PDB file of C-alpha atoms in Angstrom:
ATOM      1  CA  UNK A  16       0.003  -0.028   0.090  1.00 48.00           C
ATOM      2  CA  UNK A  17       1.228   3.270  -1.013  1.00 55.00           C
ATOM      3  CA  UNK A  18       1.841   5.566   2.134  1.00 61.00           C
ATOM      4  CA  UNK A  19       1.330   9.106   2.294  1.00 60.00           C
ATOM      5  CA  UNK A  20       3.839  11.775   3.382  1.00 65.00           C
ATOM      6  CA  UNK A  21       3.426  12.816   7.132  1.00 81.00           C
ATOM      7  CA  UNK A  22       3.742  16.393   8.409  1.00 86.00           C
ATOM      8  CA  UNK A  23       7.311  15.586   9.369  1.00 92.00           C
ATOM      9  CA  UNK A  24       8.292  14.684   5.752  1.00 94.00           C
ATOM     10  CA  UNK A  25       7.718  18.144   4.874  1.00 95.00           C
ATOM     11  CA  UNK A  26       9.916  19.533   7.824  1.00 95.00           C
ATOM     12  CA  UNK A  27      12.758  17.087   6.524  1.00 97.00           C
ATOM     13  CA  UNK A  28      11.798  18.437   2.783  1.00 97.00           C
ATOM     14  CA  UNK A  29      12.339  22.211   3.852  1.00 98.00           C
ATOM     15  CA  UNK A  30      15.224  21.497   5.823  1.00 98.00           C
ATOM     16  CA  UNK A  31      16.946  19.453   2.754  1.00 98.00           C
ATOM     17  CA  UNK A  32      16.034  22.508   0.489  1.00 98.00           C
ATOM     18  CA  UNK A  33      17.537  25.085   2.599  1.00 98.00           C
ATOM     19  CA  UNK A  34      20.674  23.111   3.163  1.00 99.00           C
ATOM     20  CA  UNK A  35      20.909  22.802  -0.531  1.00 98.00           C
ATOM     21  CA  UNK A  36      20.614  26.493  -0.959  1.00 98.00           C
ATOM     22  CA  UNK A  37      22.917  27.410   1.739  1.00 98.00           C
ATOM     23  CA  UNK A  38      25.878  24.931   0.705  1.00 99.00           C
ATOM     24  CA  UNK A  39      25.498  25.795  -2.858  1.00 98.00           C
ATOM     25  CA  UNK A  40      25.780  29.413  -2.551  1.00 98.00           C
ATOM     26  CA  UNK A  41      28.510  29.202   0.098  1.00 98.00           C
ATOM     27  CA  UNK A  42      30.421  26.976  -2.243  1.00 98.00           C
ATOM     28  CA  UNK A  43      29.945  28.762  -5.153  1.00 97.00           C
ATOM     29  CA  UNK A  44      29.335  32.461  -4.620  1.00 96.00           C
ATOM     30  CA  UNK A  45      32.002  34.832  -5.980  1.00 95.00           C
ATOM     31  CA  UNK A  46      32.066  38.668  -6.387  1.00 93.00           C
ATOM     32  CA  UNK A  47      35.804  38.488  -7.971  1.00 89.00           C
ATOM     33  CA  UNK A  48      36.994  40.170  -4.946  1.00 92.00           C
ATOM     34  CA  UNK A  49      40.486  39.794  -3.366  1.00 94.00           C
ATOM     35  CA  UNK A  50      42.077  39.139   0.167  1.00 96.00           C
ATOM     36  CA  UNK A  51      43.189  42.404   2.359  1.00 96.00           C
ATOM     37  CA  UNK A  52      44.536  42.988   5.480  1.00 96.00           C
ATOM     38  CA  UNK A  53      42.509  44.095   8.852  1.00 90.00           C
ATOM     39  CA  UNK A  54      43.614  45.151  12.192  1.00 94.00           C
ATOM     40  CA  UNK A  55      41.466  43.182  14.704  1.00 91.00           C
ATOM     41  CA  UNK A  56      40.458  44.487  18.259  1.00 88.00           C
ATOM     42  CA  UNK A  57      43.540  42.973  19.485  1.00 87.00           C
ATOM     43  CA  UNK A  58      46.001  44.809  17.354  1.00 88.00           C
ATOM     44  CA  UNK A  59      46.795  41.740  15.362  1.00 90.00           C
ATOM     45  CA  UNK A  60      46.730  42.124  11.447  1.00 93.00           C
ATOM     46  CA  UNK A  61      44.343  39.523   9.777  1.00 94.00           C
ATOM     47  CA  UNK A  62      44.145  38.381   6.342  1.00 96.00           C
ATOM     48  CA  UNK A  63      40.499  38.740   5.475  1.00 97.00           C
ATOM     49  CA  UNK A  64      39.281  36.341   2.620  1.00 97.00           C
ATOM     50  CA  UNK A  65      37.560  38.946   0.330  1.00 97.00           C
ATOM     51  CA  UNK A  66      35.545  37.003  -1.969  1.00 97.00           C
ATOM     52  CA  UNK A  67      32.071  35.406  -2.526  1.00 97.00           C
ATOM     53  CA  UNK A  68      29.541  34.871   0.528  1.00 98.00           C
ATOM     54  CA  UNK A  69      32.557  34.493   2.992  1.00 98.00           C
ATOM     55  CA  UNK A  70      34.173  37.899   1.862  1.00 97.00           C
ATOM     56  CA  UNK A  71      34.439  39.251   5.507  1.00 97.00           C
ATOM     57  CA  UNK A  72      35.564  35.958   7.034  1.00 97.00           C
ATOM     58  CA  UNK A  73      39.315  35.428   7.794  1.00 96.00           C
ATOM     59  CA  UNK A  74      41.583  33.942   4.919  1.00 96.00           C
ATOM     60  CA  UNK A  75      41.965  31.095   7.293  1.00 95.00           C
ATOM     61  CA  UNK A  76      38.468  30.235   7.956  1.00 96.00           C
ATOM     62  CA  UNK A  77      36.690  30.822   4.815  1.00 97.00           C
ATOM     63  CA  UNK A  78      38.120  27.825   3.264  1.00 97.00           C
ATOM     64  CA  UNK A  79      36.865  25.890   6.286  1.00 97.00           C
ATOM     65  CA  UNK A  80      33.363  27.139   5.690  1.00 98.00           C
ATOM     66  CA  UNK A  81      33.549  26.310   1.878  1.00 98.00           C
ATOM     67  CA  UNK A  82      34.832  22.764   2.643  1.00 98.00           C
ATOM     68  CA  UNK A  83      32.040  22.561   4.943  1.00 98.00           C
ATOM     69  CA  UNK A  84      29.563  23.453   2.152  1.00 99.00           C
ATOM     70  CA  UNK A  85      31.163  21.058  -0.134  1.00 98.00           C
ATOM     71  CA  UNK A  86      30.897  18.166   2.174  1.00 98.00           C
ATOM     72  CA  UNK A  87      27.041  18.904   2.895  1.00 98.00           C
ATOM     73  CA  UNK A  88      26.393  19.430  -0.741  1.00 98.00           C
ATOM     74  CA  UNK A  89      28.138  16.178  -1.936  1.00 98.00           C
ATOM     75  CA  UNK A  90      27.702  13.780   0.860  1.00 97.00           C
ATOM     76  CA  UNK A  91      25.155  14.711   3.357  1.00 98.00           C
ATOM     77  CA  UNK A  92      22.283  16.196   1.077  1.00 98.00           C
ATOM     78  CA  UNK A  93      22.123  13.253  -1.396  1.00 98.00           C
ATOM     79  CA  UNK A  94      22.060  10.668   1.724  1.00 97.00           C
ATOM     80  CA  UNK A  95      19.516  12.777   3.178  1.00 98.00           C
ATOM     81  CA  UNK A  96      17.358  12.699   0.119  1.00 98.00           C
ATOM     82  CA  UNK A  97      17.820   8.931  -0.230  1.00 97.00           C
ATOM     83  CA  UNK A  98      16.728   8.457   3.478  1.00 96.00           C
ATOM     84  CA  UNK A  99      13.585  10.754   2.952  1.00 96.00           C
ATOM     85  CA  UNK A 100      12.470   8.930  -0.014  1.00 96.00           C
ATOM     86  CA  UNK A 101      12.950   5.489   1.901  1.00 93.00           C
ATOM     87  CA  UNK A 102      10.956   6.914   4.873  1.00 93.00           C
ATOM     88  CA  UNK A 103       8.218   8.124   2.666  1.00 93.00           C
ATOM     89  CA  UNK A 104       7.785   4.758   1.188  1.00 91.00           C
ATOM     90  CA  UNK A 105       8.179   2.568   4.165  1.00 87.00           C
ATOM     91  CA  UNK A 106       8.169   4.741   7.299  1.00 85.00           C
ATOM     92  CA  UNK A 107      10.299   2.199   9.012  1.00 86.00           C
ATOM     93  CA  UNK A 108      12.789   2.435  11.875  1.00 86.00           C
ATOM     94  CA  UNK A 109      16.047   2.138   9.825  1.00 87.00           C
ATOM     95  CA  UNK A 110      15.008   5.233   7.770  1.00 90.00           C
ATOM     96  CA  UNK A 111      14.039   7.297  10.757  1.00 91.00           C
ATOM     97  CA  UNK A 112      17.257   6.634  12.265  1.00 92.00           C
ATOM     98  CA  UNK A 113      19.128   7.441   9.361  1.00 94.00           C
ATOM     99  CA  UNK A 114      17.189  10.871   9.143  1.00 96.00           C
ATOM    100  CA  UNK A 115      17.615  11.786  12.703  1.00 96.00           C
ATOM    101  CA  UNK A 116      21.460  11.248  11.825  1.00 96.00           C
ATOM    102  CA  UNK A 117      21.052  13.490   9.002  1.00 97.00           C
ATOM    103  CA  UNK A 118      19.223  16.129  10.736  1.00 98.00           C
ATOM    104  CA  UNK A 119      21.875  16.395  13.531  1.00 97.00           C
ATOM    105  CA  UNK A 120      24.450  16.807  11.099  1.00 98.00           C
ATOM    106  CA  UNK A 121      22.504  19.616   9.459  1.00 98.00           C
ATOM    107  CA  UNK A 122      22.027  21.199  12.901  1.00 98.00           C
ATOM    108  CA  UNK A 123      25.687  21.004  13.857  1.00 98.00           C
ATOM    109  CA  UNK A 124      26.727  22.694  10.332  1.00 98.00           C
ATOM    110  CA  UNK A 125      23.897  25.314  10.408  1.00 98.00           C
ATOM    111  CA  UNK A 126      24.811  26.131  14.215  1.00 98.00           C
ATOM    112  CA  UNK A 127      28.608  26.681  12.943  1.00 97.00           C
ATOM    113  CA  UNK A 128      27.436  28.928  10.342  1.00 98.00           C
ATOM    114  CA  UNK A 129      24.605  30.906  12.436  1.00 97.00           C
ATOM    115  CA  UNK A 130      26.905  31.377  15.271  1.00 96.00           C
ATOM    116  CA  UNK A 131      30.260  31.195  13.821  1.00 96.00           C
ATOM    117  CA  UNK A 132      30.260  33.007  10.338  1.00 97.00           C
ATOM    118  CA  UNK A 133      30.677  36.649   9.768  1.00 96.00           C
ATOM    119  CA  UNK A 134      27.197  38.084   8.924  1.00 97.00           C
ATOM    120  CA  UNK A 135      26.296  37.590   5.274  1.00 97.00           C
ATOM    121  CA  UNK A 136      23.379  37.494   2.948  1.00 97.00           C
ATOM    122  CA  UNK A 137      22.212  34.009   4.218  1.00 98.00           C
ATOM    123  CA  UNK A 138      22.090  34.871   7.994  1.00 98.00           C
ATOM    124  CA  UNK A 139      18.258  34.323   8.038  1.00 98.00           C
ATOM    125  CA  UNK A 140      18.611  31.004   6.103  1.00 98.00           C
ATOM    126  CA  UNK A 141      21.302  30.134   8.756  1.00 98.00           C
ATOM    127  CA  UNK A 142      18.708  30.956  11.699  1.00 98.00           C
ATOM    128  CA  UNK A 143      15.773  29.163   9.698  1.00 98.00           C
ATOM    129  CA  UNK A 144      18.211  25.903   9.083  1.00 98.00           C
ATOM    130  CA  UNK A 145      19.208  25.777  12.784  1.00 98.00           C
ATOM    131  CA  UNK A 146      16.020  26.423  13.992  1.00 98.00           C
ATOM    132  CA  UNK A 147      14.044  23.927  12.072  1.00 98.00           C
ATOM    133  CA  UNK A 148      17.098  21.222  12.657  1.00 98.00           C
ATOM    134  CA  UNK A 149      17.025  21.841  16.500  1.00 98.00           C
ATOM    135  CA  UNK A 150      13.217  21.452  16.881  1.00 97.00           C
ATOM    136  CA  UNK A 151      12.974  18.508  14.463  1.00 96.00           C
ATOM    137  CA  UNK A 152      15.544  16.833  16.497  1.00 96.00           C
ATOM    138  CA  UNK A 153      13.616  17.373  19.755  1.00 95.00           C
ATOM    139  CA  UNK A 154      10.357  16.361  18.074  1.00 93.00           C
ATOM    140  CA  UNK A 155      12.018  12.963  16.865  1.00 92.00           C
ATOM    141  CA  UNK A 156      13.487  12.404  20.280  1.00 92.00           C
ATOM    142  CA  UNK A 157      10.468  13.032  22.243  1.00 89.00           C
ATOM    143  CA  UNK A 158       8.640  10.751  19.786  1.00 82.00           C
ATOM    144  CA  UNK A 159      11.022   7.728  20.529  1.00 73.00           C
ATOM    145  CA  UNK A 160       9.173   4.820  22.006  1.00 71.00           C
ATOM    146  CA  UNK A 161      11.055   2.057  20.266  1.00 74.00           C
ATOM    147  CA  UNK A 162      11.933  -1.160  22.243  1.00 74.00           C
ATOM    148  CA  UNK A 163      15.563  -1.898  21.795  1.00 78.00           C
ATOM    149  CA  UNK A 164      15.658  -4.846  24.537  1.00 73.00           C
ATOM    150  CA  UNK A 165      17.216  -7.801  23.253  1.00 76.00           C
ATOM    151  CA  UNK A 166      19.545  -5.789  20.701  1.00 85.00           C
ATOM    152  CA  UNK A 167      23.148  -7.289  20.723  1.00 89.00           C
ATOM    153  CA  UNK A 168      25.983  -4.583  19.928  1.00 93.00           C
ATOM    154  CA  UNK A 169      29.554  -4.520  20.730  1.00 95.00           C
ATOM    155  CA  UNK A 170      29.118  -2.541  23.741  1.00 95.00           C
ATOM    156  CA  UNK A 171      32.685  -2.541  24.949  1.00 96.00           C
ATOM    157  CA  UNK A 172      33.802  -1.186  21.720  1.00 96.00           C
ATOM    158  CA  UNK A 173      31.011   1.355  21.890  1.00 97.00           C
ATOM    159  CA  UNK A 174      31.729   2.574  25.226  1.00 97.00           C
ATOM    160  CA  UNK A 175      35.467   2.826  24.260  1.00 96.00           C
ATOM    161  CA  UNK A 176      34.934   5.146  21.132  1.00 96.00           C
ATOM    162  CA  UNK A 177      32.458   7.379  23.399  1.00 96.00           C
ATOM    163  CA  UNK A 178      35.021   7.567  26.068  1.00 96.00           C
ATOM    164  CA  UNK A 179      37.823   8.646  23.661  1.00 93.00           C
ATOM    165  CA  UNK A 180      35.756  10.834  21.576  1.00 92.00           C
ATOM    166  CA  UNK A 181      34.494  12.683  24.680  1.00 93.00           C
ATOM    167  CA  UNK A 182      37.976  12.991  26.088  1.00 93.00           C
ATOM    168  CA  UNK A 183      39.810  13.763  22.828  1.00 88.00           C
ATOM    169  CA  UNK A 184      37.338  16.728  21.825  1.00 89.00           C
ATOM    170  CA  UNK A 185      38.216  18.358  25.304  1.00 92.00           C
ATOM    171  CA  UNK A 186      42.009  17.376  25.194  1.00 88.00           C
ATOM    172  CA  UNK A 187      42.212  18.724  21.763  1.00 85.00           C
ATOM    173  CA  UNK A 188      40.710  22.229  22.227  1.00 88.00           C
ATOM    174  CA  UNK A 189      41.076  23.051  26.303  1.00 91.00           C
ATOM    175  CA  UNK A 190      44.932  23.837  25.902  1.00 90.00           C
ATOM    176  CA  UNK A 191      44.240  26.529  23.419  1.00 88.00           C
ATOM    177  CA  UNK A 192      41.805  28.033  25.985  1.00 93.00           C
ATOM    178  CA  UNK A 193      43.870  27.545  28.939  1.00 94.00           C
ATOM    179  CA  UNK A 194      47.100  29.139  27.132  1.00 91.00           C
ATOM    180  CA  UNK A 195      45.189  31.981  26.165  1.00 90.00           C
ATOM    181  CA  UNK A 196      43.863  32.621  29.780  1.00 93.00           C
ATOM    182  CA  UNK A 197      47.238  32.079  31.402  1.00 94.00           C
ATOM    183  CA  UNK A 198      49.052  34.537  28.836  1.00 90.00           C
ATOM    184  CA  UNK A 199      46.048  36.748  29.114  1.00 89.00           C
ATOM    185  CA  UNK A 200      45.760  37.073  25.279  1.00 87.00           C
ATOM    186  CA  UNK A 201      43.339  36.575  22.613  1.00 87.00           C
ATOM    187  CA  UNK A 202      42.989  32.862  21.341  1.00 87.00           C
ATOM    188  CA  UNK A 203      45.565  31.953  18.679  1.00 81.00           C
ATOM    189  CA  UNK A 204      43.025  31.969  15.776  1.00 83.00           C
ATOM    190  CA  UNK A 205      40.332  34.404  17.084  1.00 90.00           C
ATOM    191  CA  UNK A 206      41.295  36.810  14.079  1.00 93.00           C
ATOM    192  CA  UNK A 207      38.176  38.949  13.337  1.00 92.00           C
ATOM    193  CA  UNK A 208      35.815  36.512  15.116  1.00 94.00           C
ATOM    194  CA  UNK A 209      34.462  37.170  19.066  1.00 89.00           C
ATOM    195  CA  UNK A 210      34.642  33.454  20.030  1.00 89.00           C
ATOM    196  CA  UNK A 211      35.343  30.100  18.684  1.00 92.00           C
ATOM    197  CA  UNK A 212      32.201  28.187  17.937  1.00 94.00           C
ATOM    198  CA  UNK A 213      33.699  24.920  17.396  1.00 92.00           C
ATOM    199  CA  UNK A 214      35.164  24.756  20.963  1.00 93.00           C
ATOM    200  CA  UNK A 215      31.434  25.408  22.119  1.00 95.00           C
ATOM    201  CA  UNK A 216      30.055  22.783  20.030  1.00 95.00           C
ATOM    202  CA  UNK A 217      32.694  20.116  20.478  1.00 93.00           C
ATOM    203  CA  UNK A 218      33.489  20.667  24.298  1.00 95.00           C
ATOM    204  CA  UNK A 219      30.193  21.877  25.438  1.00 96.00           C
ATOM    205  CA  UNK A 220      27.850  19.659  23.540  1.00 96.00           C
ATOM    206  CA  UNK A 221      29.351  16.640  21.903  1.00 95.00           C
ATOM    207  CA  UNK A 222      31.868  15.775  24.478  1.00 95.00           C
ATOM    208  CA  UNK A 223      29.201  15.609  27.352  1.00 97.00           C
ATOM    209  CA  UNK A 224      26.508  13.860  24.927  1.00 97.00           C
ATOM    210  CA  UNK A 225      29.273  11.210  24.546  1.00 97.00           C
ATOM    211  CA  UNK A 226      29.402  10.442  28.448  1.00 98.00           C
ATOM    212  CA  UNK A 227      25.401  10.847  28.784  1.00 98.00           C
ATOM    213  CA  UNK A 228      25.005   8.546  25.964  1.00 98.00           C
ATOM    214  CA  UNK A 229      27.233   5.791  27.664  1.00 97.00           C
ATOM    215  CA  UNK A 230      25.561   6.003  30.898  1.00 97.00           C
ATOM    216  CA  UNK A 231      22.120   5.832  28.990  1.00 95.00           C
ATOM    217  CA  UNK A 232      23.181   2.567  27.233  1.00 95.00           C
ATOM    218  CA  UNK A 233      24.646   1.096  30.397  1.00 94.00           C
ATOM    219  CA  UNK A 234      20.988   1.252  31.536  1.00 92.00           C
ATOM    220  CA  UNK A 235      19.605   0.165  27.974  1.00 90.00           C
ATOM    221  CA  UNK A 236      17.411   3.243  27.669  1.00 91.00           C
ATOM    222  CA  UNK A 237      15.884   3.831  24.464  1.00 89.00           C
ATOM    223  CA  UNK A 238      17.148   7.459  24.247  1.00 92.00           C
ATOM    224  CA  UNK A 239      20.643   6.347  24.393  1.00 94.00           C
ATOM    225  CA  UNK A 240      20.392   4.491  21.279  1.00 94.00           C
ATOM    226  CA  UNK A 241      18.809   7.502  19.508  1.00 94.00           C
ATOM    227  CA  UNK A 242      21.898   9.685  21.014  1.00 96.00           C
ATOM    228  CA  UNK A 243      24.325   7.063  19.785  1.00 96.00           C
ATOM    229  CA  UNK A 244      23.027   7.293  16.328  1.00 95.00           C
ATOM    230  CA  UNK A 245      23.335  10.964  16.121  1.00 96.00           C
ATOM    231  CA  UNK A 246      27.000  11.167  17.609  1.00 97.00           C
ATOM    232  CA  UNK A 247      27.878   8.227  15.141  1.00 97.00           C
ATOM    233  CA  UNK A 248      26.536   9.988  12.180  1.00 96.00           C
ATOM    234  CA  UNK A 249      27.933  13.320  12.887  1.00 96.00           C
ATOM    235  CA  UNK A 250      31.447  11.756  13.837  1.00 93.00           C
ATOM    236  CA  UNK A 251      31.064   9.805  10.364  1.00 94.00           C
ATOM    237  CA  UNK A 252      30.621  12.776   8.602  1.00 95.00           C
ATOM    238  CA  UNK A 253      32.774  15.385  10.554  1.00 92.00           C
ATOM    239  CA  UNK A 254      35.584  12.859  10.090  1.00 90.00           C
ATOM    240  CA  UNK A 255      35.223  13.328   6.236  1.00 92.00           C
ATOM    241  CA  UNK A 256      34.531  17.034   6.619  1.00 94.00           C
ATOM    242  CA  UNK A 257      37.664  17.830   8.359  1.00 90.00           C
ATOM    243  CA  UNK A 258      39.791  16.022   5.561  1.00 89.00           C
ATOM    244  CA  UNK A 259      38.062  18.151   2.923  1.00 94.00           C
ATOM    245  CA  UNK A 260      38.817  21.288   4.907  1.00 93.00           C
ATOM    246  CA  UNK A 261      42.432  20.363   4.905  1.00 91.00           C
ATOM    247  CA  UNK A 262      42.255  20.053   1.342  1.00 92.00           C
ATOM    248  CA  UNK A 263      40.697  23.336   0.683  1.00 96.00           C
ATOM    249  CA  UNK A 264      42.924  25.271   3.140  1.00 93.00           C
ATOM    250  CA  UNK A 265      46.110  23.629   1.359  1.00 91.00           C
ATOM    251  CA  UNK A 266      44.469  24.662  -2.110  1.00 94.00           C
ATOM    252  CA  UNK A 267      43.885  28.205  -0.963  1.00 93.00           C
ATOM    253  CA  UNK A 268      47.757  28.419  -0.176  1.00 92.00           C
ATOM    254  CA  UNK A 269      47.459  28.325   3.562  1.00 91.00           C
ATOM    255  CA  UNK A 270      50.632  26.734   4.753  1.00 85.00           C
ATOM    256  CA  UNK A 271      50.073  23.752   7.387  1.00 79.00           C
ATOM    257  CA  UNK A 272      52.881  21.686   8.707  1.00 80.00           C
ATOM    258  CA  UNK A 273      53.146  18.335   6.826  1.00 83.00           C
ATOM    259  CA  UNK A 274      53.267  16.474  10.033  1.00 77.00           C
ATOM    260  CA  UNK A 275      50.192  18.288  11.158  1.00 71.00           C
ATOM    261  CA  UNK A 276      48.226  17.726   7.896  1.00 76.00           C
ATOM    262  CA  UNK A 277      49.253  13.994   8.182  1.00 79.00           C
ATOM    263  CA  UNK A 278      48.563  13.490  11.646  1.00 74.00           C
ATOM    264  CA  UNK A 279      45.126  15.456  11.644  1.00 72.00           C
ATOM    265  CA  UNK A 280      43.836  13.422   8.550  1.00 77.00           C
ATOM    266  CA  UNK A 281      44.963  10.224   9.730  1.00 80.00           C
ATOM    267  CA  UNK A 282      43.070  10.706  13.277  1.00 79.00           C
ATOM    268  CA  UNK A 283      39.912  11.871  11.304  1.00 80.00           C
ATOM    269  CA  UNK A 284      39.879   9.205   8.839  1.00 84.00           C
ATOM    270  CA  UNK A 285      40.233   6.674  11.702  1.00 86.00           C
ATOM    271  CA  UNK A 286      37.330   8.570  13.525  1.00 85.00           C
ATOM    272  CA  UNK A 287      35.345   8.296  10.414  1.00 87.00           C
ATOM    273  CA  UNK A 288      36.161   4.785   9.644  1.00 91.00           C
ATOM    274  CA  UNK A 289      35.130   3.532  13.092  1.00 92.00           C
ATOM    275  CA  UNK A 290      32.195   5.794  13.316  1.00 94.00           C
ATOM    276  CA  UNK A 291      30.796   4.411  10.157  1.00 94.00           C
ATOM    277  CA  UNK A 292      31.598   0.784  11.254  1.00 96.00           C
ATOM    278  CA  UNK A 293      29.778   1.110  14.599  1.00 96.00           C
ATOM    279  CA  UNK A 294      26.774   3.167  12.968  1.00 94.00           C
ATOM    280  CA  UNK A 295      26.399   0.170  10.332  1.00 94.00           C
ATOM    281  CA  UNK A 296      26.284  -2.531  13.097  1.00 94.00           C
ATOM    282  CA  UNK A 297      23.994  -0.178  15.105  1.00 93.00           C
ATOM    283  CA  UNK A 298      21.561   0.197  12.022  1.00 90.00           C
ATOM    284  CA  UNK A 299      21.622  -3.449  10.820  1.00 89.00           C
ATOM    285  CA  UNK A 300      20.880  -4.826  14.114  1.00 86.00           C
ATOM    286  CA  UNK A 301      18.045  -2.280  14.922  1.00 80.00           C
ATOM    287  CA  UNK A 302      14.684  -4.004  14.358  1.00 69.00           C
ATOM    288  CA  UNK A 303      13.194  -2.805  11.116  1.00 64.00           C
ATOM    289  CA  UNK A 304       9.467  -2.491  12.221  1.00 61.00           C
ATOM    290  CA  UNK A 305       7.141   0.094  10.544  1.00 51.00           C
ATOM    291  CA  UNK A 306       7.504   3.485  12.367  1.00 50.00           C
ATOM    292  CA  UNK A 307       4.984   6.323  12.421  1.00 50.00           C
ATOM    293  CA  UNK A 308       7.989   8.920  11.361  1.00 50.00           C
TER     294      UNK A 308
END
């Protein structure tokens, strides 16, 4: 029997279209501008990108934003569309979980732009995308009543992954902040920004979520499995995205130490591979019963 689209499918569709517009514009917009120098509030000379949607962002950050756009456009958006088509047709648990993961990645992406990018013509689109993905995630989690009892997973590997990820996200960024505090200076790459949104998202949200998820899984609560799906999907996509960001920065002429490039890409490739493996196991072993969303 052919299933009719539900109200939440329209929310998915709006999020998908907005993500497509934001990513496409950010990646391909240009006004033939050139980089220029600017002295920030700390008296440091900052190189400004000068071209396209991210013309007012720093020369260091703009390629990162464009790489994020590329990853969303060529990886997340196509997957999101496939998952949405499947969910409309089957409305099963598997496609619902995949959509939850997709929306979670859009939430991370849109929050990075809404709070991290210098104001530009897509600011309202960033706000709309952030709000839609945030409240859709809340709705999906609030409606979750799936029975995960009896599901067999490699819990030791999952706990190890969550523990290492949670600690690594804190260890990776905390020294930058502590160093700036002790020296009473600005962050090393604050440039023309007021704060570093990545620190907030990674240390303030994702790292604690890793430990909370582990505790919920130990108690075999359904919310733990949903949060695990979100974390694994975001880590899988982010592992790929960071590699793309490194490529875009190198192509833009930003000089990065070769050892840092190799180490960074190796770590995130390993992270993505581990996340994808665990996500695949989780999804394969989740009962595929019909689901109302």
